[in-house]
CSV table of C-alpha atoms in Angstrom, one decimal:
chain,number,residue,atom,x,y,z
A,24,MET,CA,-4.6,17.7,1.1
A,25,ASP,CA,-6.9,15.0,-0.2
A,26,ALA,CA,-6.1,11.3,-0.6
A,27,MET,CA,-5.2,11.6,-4.3
A,28,GLU,CA,-2.6,14.2,-3.4
A,29,PHE,CA,-1.3,11.8,-0.8
A,30,PHE,CA,-0.9,9.1,-3.4
A,31,GLU,CA,0.9,11.5,-5.8
A,32,LEU,CA,3.4,12.4,-3.0
A,33,SER,CA,3.9,8.7,-2.4
A,34,THR,CA,4.8,7.9,-6.1
A,35,GLY,CA,8.2,6.3,-6.3
A,36,ARG,CA,10.2,3.4,-4.7
A,37,TRP,CA,10.4,3.0,-1.0
A,38,ARG,CA,12.3,0.7,1.4
A,39,SER,CA,10.2,-0.3,4.3
A,40,GLN,CA,11.5,-1.5,7.7
A,41,ARG,CA,8.8,-3.0,9.8
A,42,THR,CA,8.2,-4.6,13.2
A,43,THR,CA,5.1,-6.7,13.7
A,44,HIS,CA,3.9,-7.5,17.2
A,45,HIS,CA,1.9,-10.7,17.5
A,46,LEU,CA,-0.1,-9.7,20.6
A,47,ALA,CA,-1.4,-13.2,21.5
A,48,PHE,CA,2.2,-14.6,21.7
A,49,LYS,CA,3.7,-11.4,23.2
A,50,ARG,CA,6.5,-11.6,20.6
A,51,SER,CA,7.6,-9.3,17.8
A,52,GLU,CA,8.9,-10.0,14.3
A,53,ALA,CA,11.2,-7.8,12.1
A,54,GLY,CA,11.1,-7.5,8.4
A,55,GLU,CA,12.0,-5.3,5.4
A,56,SER,CA,10.6,-4.8,2.0
A,57,ASP,CA,10.8,-2.7,-1.2
A,58,ILE,CA,7.6,-1.0,-2.4
A,59,HIS,CA,6.8,0.7,-5.6
A,60,VAL,CA,3.9,3.3,-5.8
A,61,GLN,CA,2.5,4.7,-9.0
A,62,ALA,CA,-0.3,7.3,-8.9
A,63,LEU,CA,-3.0,6.7,-11.5
A,64,ALA,CA,-5.2,9.3,-13.2
A,65,ALA,CA,-9.0,9.0,-13.0
A,66,ASP,CA,-9.2,7.8,-16.6
A,67,ASP,CA,-6.5,5.2,-16.2
A,68,PRO,CA,-7.8,1.8,-17.5
A,69,LYS,CA,-6.7,0.1,-14.2
A,70,VAL,CA,-8.9,2.6,-12.1
A,71,ILE,CA,-11.8,2.1,-14.4
A,72,GLU,CA,-11.4,-1.7,-14.2
A,73,ILE,CA,-11.5,-1.6,-10.4
A,74,CYS,CA,-14.6,0.5,-10.4
A,75,GLN,CA,-16.3,-1.9,-12.7
A,76,LEU,CA,-15.2,-4.8,-10.5
A,77,HIS,CA,-17.0,-3.2,-7.6
A,78,GLU,CA,-20.0,-2.1,-9.7
A,79,VAL,CA,-19.2,1.6,-9.1
A,80,ASP,CA,-19.5,4.3,-11.8
A,81,PRO,CA,-15.9,5.1,-12.9
A,82,LYS,CA,-16.9,8.8,-13.3
A,83,LEU,CA,-17.0,9.0,-9.5
A,84,ALA,CA,-13.3,8.1,-9.2
A,85,ILE,CA,-10.7,10.9,-8.7
A,86,GLY,CA,-7.8,8.5,-9.4
A,87,GLY,CA,-6.0,5.8,-7.7
A,88,ALA,CA,-2.6,4.0,-7.4
A,89,PHE,CA,-0.8,0.9,-8.4
A,90,VAL,CA,1.3,-0.6,-5.6
A,91,SER,CA,3.8,-3.5,-5.8
A,92,TRP,CA,6.0,-5.0,-3.1
A,93,GLN,CA,8.6,-7.6,-2.4
A,94,GLY,CA,10.0,-8.7,0.9
A,95,ALA,CA,10.2,-11.2,3.7
A,96,MET,CA,9.7,-11.5,7.5
A,97,GLY,CA,11.9,-12.9,10.1
A,98,TRP,CA,9.8,-16.0,10.8
A,99,ASP,CA,9.3,-16.9,7.1
A,100,LYS,CA,9.7,-20.5,6.1
A,101,GLU,CA,12.2,-21.4,3.4
A,102,ASP,CA,9.7,-21.2,0.5
A,103,GLU,CA,7.7,-18.3,1.9
A,104,ASN,CA,7.8,-14.8,0.4
A,105,HIS,CA,5.8,-11.6,0.6
A,106,GLU,CA,5.4,-10.2,-2.9
A,107,GLY,CA,2.5,-9.0,-5.0
A,108,SER,CA,0.7,-6.0,-6.3
A,109,THR,CA,-2.7,-4.3,-6.0
A,110,VAL,CA,-4.6,-1.4,-7.5
A,111,PHE,CA,-6.6,1.3,-5.6
A,112,SER,CA,-9.4,3.5,-6.8
A,113,LEU,CA,-10.6,6.5,-4.8
A,114,ILE,CA,-14.3,7.4,-4.6
A,115,PRO,CA,-14.6,10.6,-2.4
A,116,ASP,CA,-17.8,11.5,-0.6
A,117,ILE,CA,-19.9,14.1,-2.4
A,118,ASP,CA,-20.0,16.4,0.6
A,119,ASN,CA,-16.4,15.8,1.8
A,120,PRO,CA,-13.5,15.3,-0.6
A,121,ARG,CA,-11.1,14.3,2.3
A,122,GLN,CA,-13.0,11.1,2.9
A,123,GLY,CA,-14.7,8.4,0.9
A,124,SER,CA,-14.5,4.8,-0.3
A,125,LEU,CA,-11.3,3.1,-1.3
A,126,LEU,CA,-11.8,0.2,-3.8
A,127,ARG,CA,-9.0,-2.4,-3.9
A,128,GLU,CA,-8.2,-5.3,-6.1
A,129,ARG,CA,-6.9,-7.1,-3.1
A,130,GLY,CA,-7.0,-6.4,0.6
A,131,TYR,CA,-4.3,-5.9,3.2
A,132,ALA,CA,-5.4,-8.8,5.3
A,133,GLU,CA,-7.3,-11.0,2.8
A,134,ILE,CA,-6.4,-11.6,-0.9
A,135,VAL,CA,-9.8,-10.7,-2.2
A,136,PRO,CA,-11.4,-7.6,-3.8
A,137,VAL,CA,-12.4,-5.3,-1.0
A,138,ALA,CA,-13.9,-1.9,-0.4
A,139,GLY,CA,-12.8,0.1,2.6
A,140,ARG,CA,-13.2,3.6,4.0
A,141,TYR,CA,-10.6,6.3,4.0
A,142,HIS,CA,-10.2,9.8,5.5
A,143,MET,CA,-7.5,12.4,5.9
A,144,ASP,CA,-7.1,13.3,9.6
A,145,ASP,CA,-6.3,16.7,11.1
A,146,GLU,CA,-2.5,16.0,10.6
A,147,ASP,CA,-3.0,15.2,6.9
A,148,ALA,CA,-2.4,11.5,7.6
A,149,LEU,CA,-4.2,9.0,5.5
A,150,VAL,CA,-6.3,6.5,7.5
A,151,LEU,CA,-7.8,3.4,6.0
A,152,ILE,CA,-10.4,1.2,7.7
A,153,THR,CA,-11.4,-2.1,6.2
A,154,GLU,CA,-13.9,-4.7,7.4
A,155,TYR,CA,-13.4,-8.2,6.0
A,156,GLU,CA,-15.4,-11.4,6.6
A,157,THR,CA,-13.1,-12.7,9.2
A,158,MET,CA,-11.1,-9.7,10.4
A,159,SER,CA,-10.8,-5.9,10.4
A,160,SER,CA,-7.8,-3.6,9.9
A,161,ILE,CA,-6.9,0.0,10.5
A,162,GLU,CA,-4.0,1.6,8.8
A,163,ARG,CA,-2.5,5.1,9.1
A,164,PHE,CA,0.1,6.6,6.8
A,165,TRP,CA,1.9,10.0,7.3
A,166,PHE,CA,4.9,11.9,6.0
A,167,VAL,CA,7.7,13.0,8.3
A,168,SER,CA,9.4,14.5,5.3
A,169,PRO,CA,9.0,14.1,1.6
A,170,SER,CA,11.3,11.1,1.7
A,171,ILE,CA,10.3,9.5,5.0
A,172,ARG,CA,6.9,8.0,5.5
A,173,MET,CA,5.5,6.2,8.6
A,174,ARG,CA,2.9,3.6,8.7
A,175,THR,CA,1.0,1.8,11.5
A,176,SER,CA,-1.5,-1.0,11.1
A,177,THR,CA,-3.6,-3.2,13.4
A,178,VAL,CA,-5.3,-6.4,12.3
A,179,LYS,CA,-7.9,-8.0,14.5
A,180,ARG,CA,-9.3,-11.4,13.8
A,181,PHE,CA,-12.8,-12.0,15.0
A,182,GLY,CA,-11.5,-15.1,16.9
A,183,GLY,CA,-9.4,-12.8,19.1
A,184,PHE,CA,-6.0,-13.0,17.5
A,185,SER,CA,-4.5,-9.5,16.8
A,186,THR,CA,-1.3,-8.0,15.3
A,187,ALA,CA,0.1,-4.5,15.4
A,188,THR,CA,2.7,-3.3,12.9
A,189,PHE,CA,4.9,-0.2,12.7
A,190,CYS,CA,6.8,0.7,9.6
A,191,THR,CA,9.4,3.4,8.7
A,192,GLU,CA,9.6,3.8,4.9
A,193,PHE,CA,12.5,5.6,3.1
A,194,ARG,CA,12.2,6.9,-0.4
A,195,VAL,CA,14.9,5.3,-2.7
A,196,ALA,CA,13.6,6.6,-6.0
A,197,ASP,CA,11.1,9.3,-7.1
A,198,ALA,CA,8.6,9.4,-9.9
A,199,SER,CA,11.1,10.8,-12.5
A,200,GLU,CA,13.5,7.9,-12.0
A,201,VAL,CA,10.7,5.4,-12.5
A,202,ALA,CA,9.5,7.3,-15.6
A,203,SER,CA,13.1,7.3,-16.9
A,204,ASN,CA,13.3,3.5,-16.5
A,205,LEU,CA,10.1,3.1,-18.4
A,206,ASP,CA,11.3,5.3,-21.2
A,207,GLU,CA,14.5,3.3,-21.5
A,208,ALA,CA,12.4,0.2,-22.0
A,209,ASN,CA,10.3,1.9,-24.7
A,210,LEU,CA,7.1,1.5,-22.8
A,211,SER,CA,4.6,4.1,-24.0
A,212,ASN,CA,1.7,2.4,-22.2
A,213,PRO,CA,3.2,0.1,-19.6
A,214,THR,CA,1.3,-2.8,-18.0
A,215,SER,CA,1.4,-3.5,-14.3
A,216,ASP,CA,4.0,-6.3,-14.9
A,217,GLN,CA,6.2,-4.0,-17.0
A,218,ILE,CA,6.1,-1.3,-14.2
A,219,ASN,CA,7.2,-3.9,-11.7
A,220,ASN,CA,10.2,-4.9,-14.0
A,221,ALA,CA,11.2,-1.3,-14.5
A,222,ALA,CA,11.2,-0.7,-10.8
A,223,GLU,CA,13.0,-3.9,-9.7
A,224,PRO,CA,13.4,-3.9,-5.9
A,225,ARG,CA,16.9,-3.4,-4.5
A,226,LYS,CA,18.6,-6.0,-2.3
A,227,HIS,CA,17.7,-5.9,1.4
A,228,PHE,CA,20.2,-4.7,3.9
A,229,SER,CA,19.4,-6.4,7.2
A,230,PHE,CA,15.8,-7.6,7.8
A,231,PHE,CA,13.4,-8.9,5.3
A,232,GLY,CA,9.7,-8.3,4.9
A,233,TRP,CA,6.8,-6.4,3.4
């Protein structure tokens, strides 16, 4: 499958349980979060806006996704939280639809617009590689089943500090449930904030984090 099909399979609400290893301190931190994924068509205004932000012809995009999250980590301070949203736009390579550029409104490691590279590997896992000004990240996502998704990520700061994270993500709602919530709210053309409200995260069970 290609990356757009991967995003379509990911549409819905997910509960993510994660462990982050802070390699410099030889310590690990647990967390849990709720994530909402909504696949976006190539002509969606959000996809077009991201392409224009990166000065890329929107006609080259095959689609994208809107992702929002809410959670916390074990070492969080009292007023600290992990919540937000971002939009992705997929620009496949002309000669290989299974790889290309992924344009983002905000990055995984830095909250700035960023363009990374993606590819689907031999096991149909989605791999994202992003270079920032002060760090680099590699993320890999794959499905164990339609309702269980795994994720690994490594972030390396150029000063030498690194973290490695492993997540197990369980589907708690599919696309039809999210659409039903939107219909009940009479939202024919929902904004990002309205999508967030319709897919309000569930309470956490044990750990906290995104």
